[in-house]
Phi, psi and omega in degrees: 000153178240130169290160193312161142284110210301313201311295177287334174321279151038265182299297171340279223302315209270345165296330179267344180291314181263000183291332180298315177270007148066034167252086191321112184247137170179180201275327189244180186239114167323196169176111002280144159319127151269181181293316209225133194217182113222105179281134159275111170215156137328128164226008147152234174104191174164163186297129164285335157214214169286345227220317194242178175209145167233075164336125164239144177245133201246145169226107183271132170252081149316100178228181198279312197231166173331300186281310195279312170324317175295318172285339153301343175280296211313320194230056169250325206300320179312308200304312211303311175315295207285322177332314189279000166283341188254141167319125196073020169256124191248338177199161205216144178208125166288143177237358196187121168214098183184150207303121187218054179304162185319120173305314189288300199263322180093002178299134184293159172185161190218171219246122162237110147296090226255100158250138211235163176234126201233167159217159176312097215241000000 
């Protein structure tokens, strides 16, 4: 048996969490965009034993302005939190939450930084 894969697990988890609001998860961002988007990656962690893995994961909330992208974080931020309630997860700790618009386009968007500790399910 294996712990989850943290990237796709994520992507699972926060496409069924946003799916009512038709808000679109995924590791990259199309082009063209829609307005309200939120891309998911790995950005590093590594296994904690034979048995556990501890990830860390960046989440960008993308929107046309500032205030809906900061409340789209707010409530990835939520979602992200709720995780160790789903199978192989065991603790999920925000390490970071805050406004990073795009360097190139300048588009708003804001930054979460998640380390989840998973297990072997």
């Amino acid at each position: 048996m294996d712990t989850p894969e943290a990237q796709s697990f994520v992507i699972d988890y926060l496409t069924r969490t946003l799916r009512d609001d038709g808000i679109p998860v995924a590791v990259s961002r199309p082009n063209p965009a829609p307005d309200l988007m939120v891309t998911v990656r790995r950005e590093g962690g590594g296994a904690l034993d034979a048995h556990r893995d501890g990830p860390g994961i960046g989440i960008y909330s993308w929107a046309p302005t500032e205030a809906k992208a900061a409340a789209l974080a707010k409530r990835v931020s939520k979602a992200m939190l709720r995780i160790p309630y789903e199978r192989g997860v065991a603790r999920v700790a925000e390490e970071a939450l805050y406004s990073a618009p795009d360097p190139e386009s300048r588009e708003p968007r804001w930054y979460g930084s998640y380390t989840l500790t998973t297990y072997q399910i």
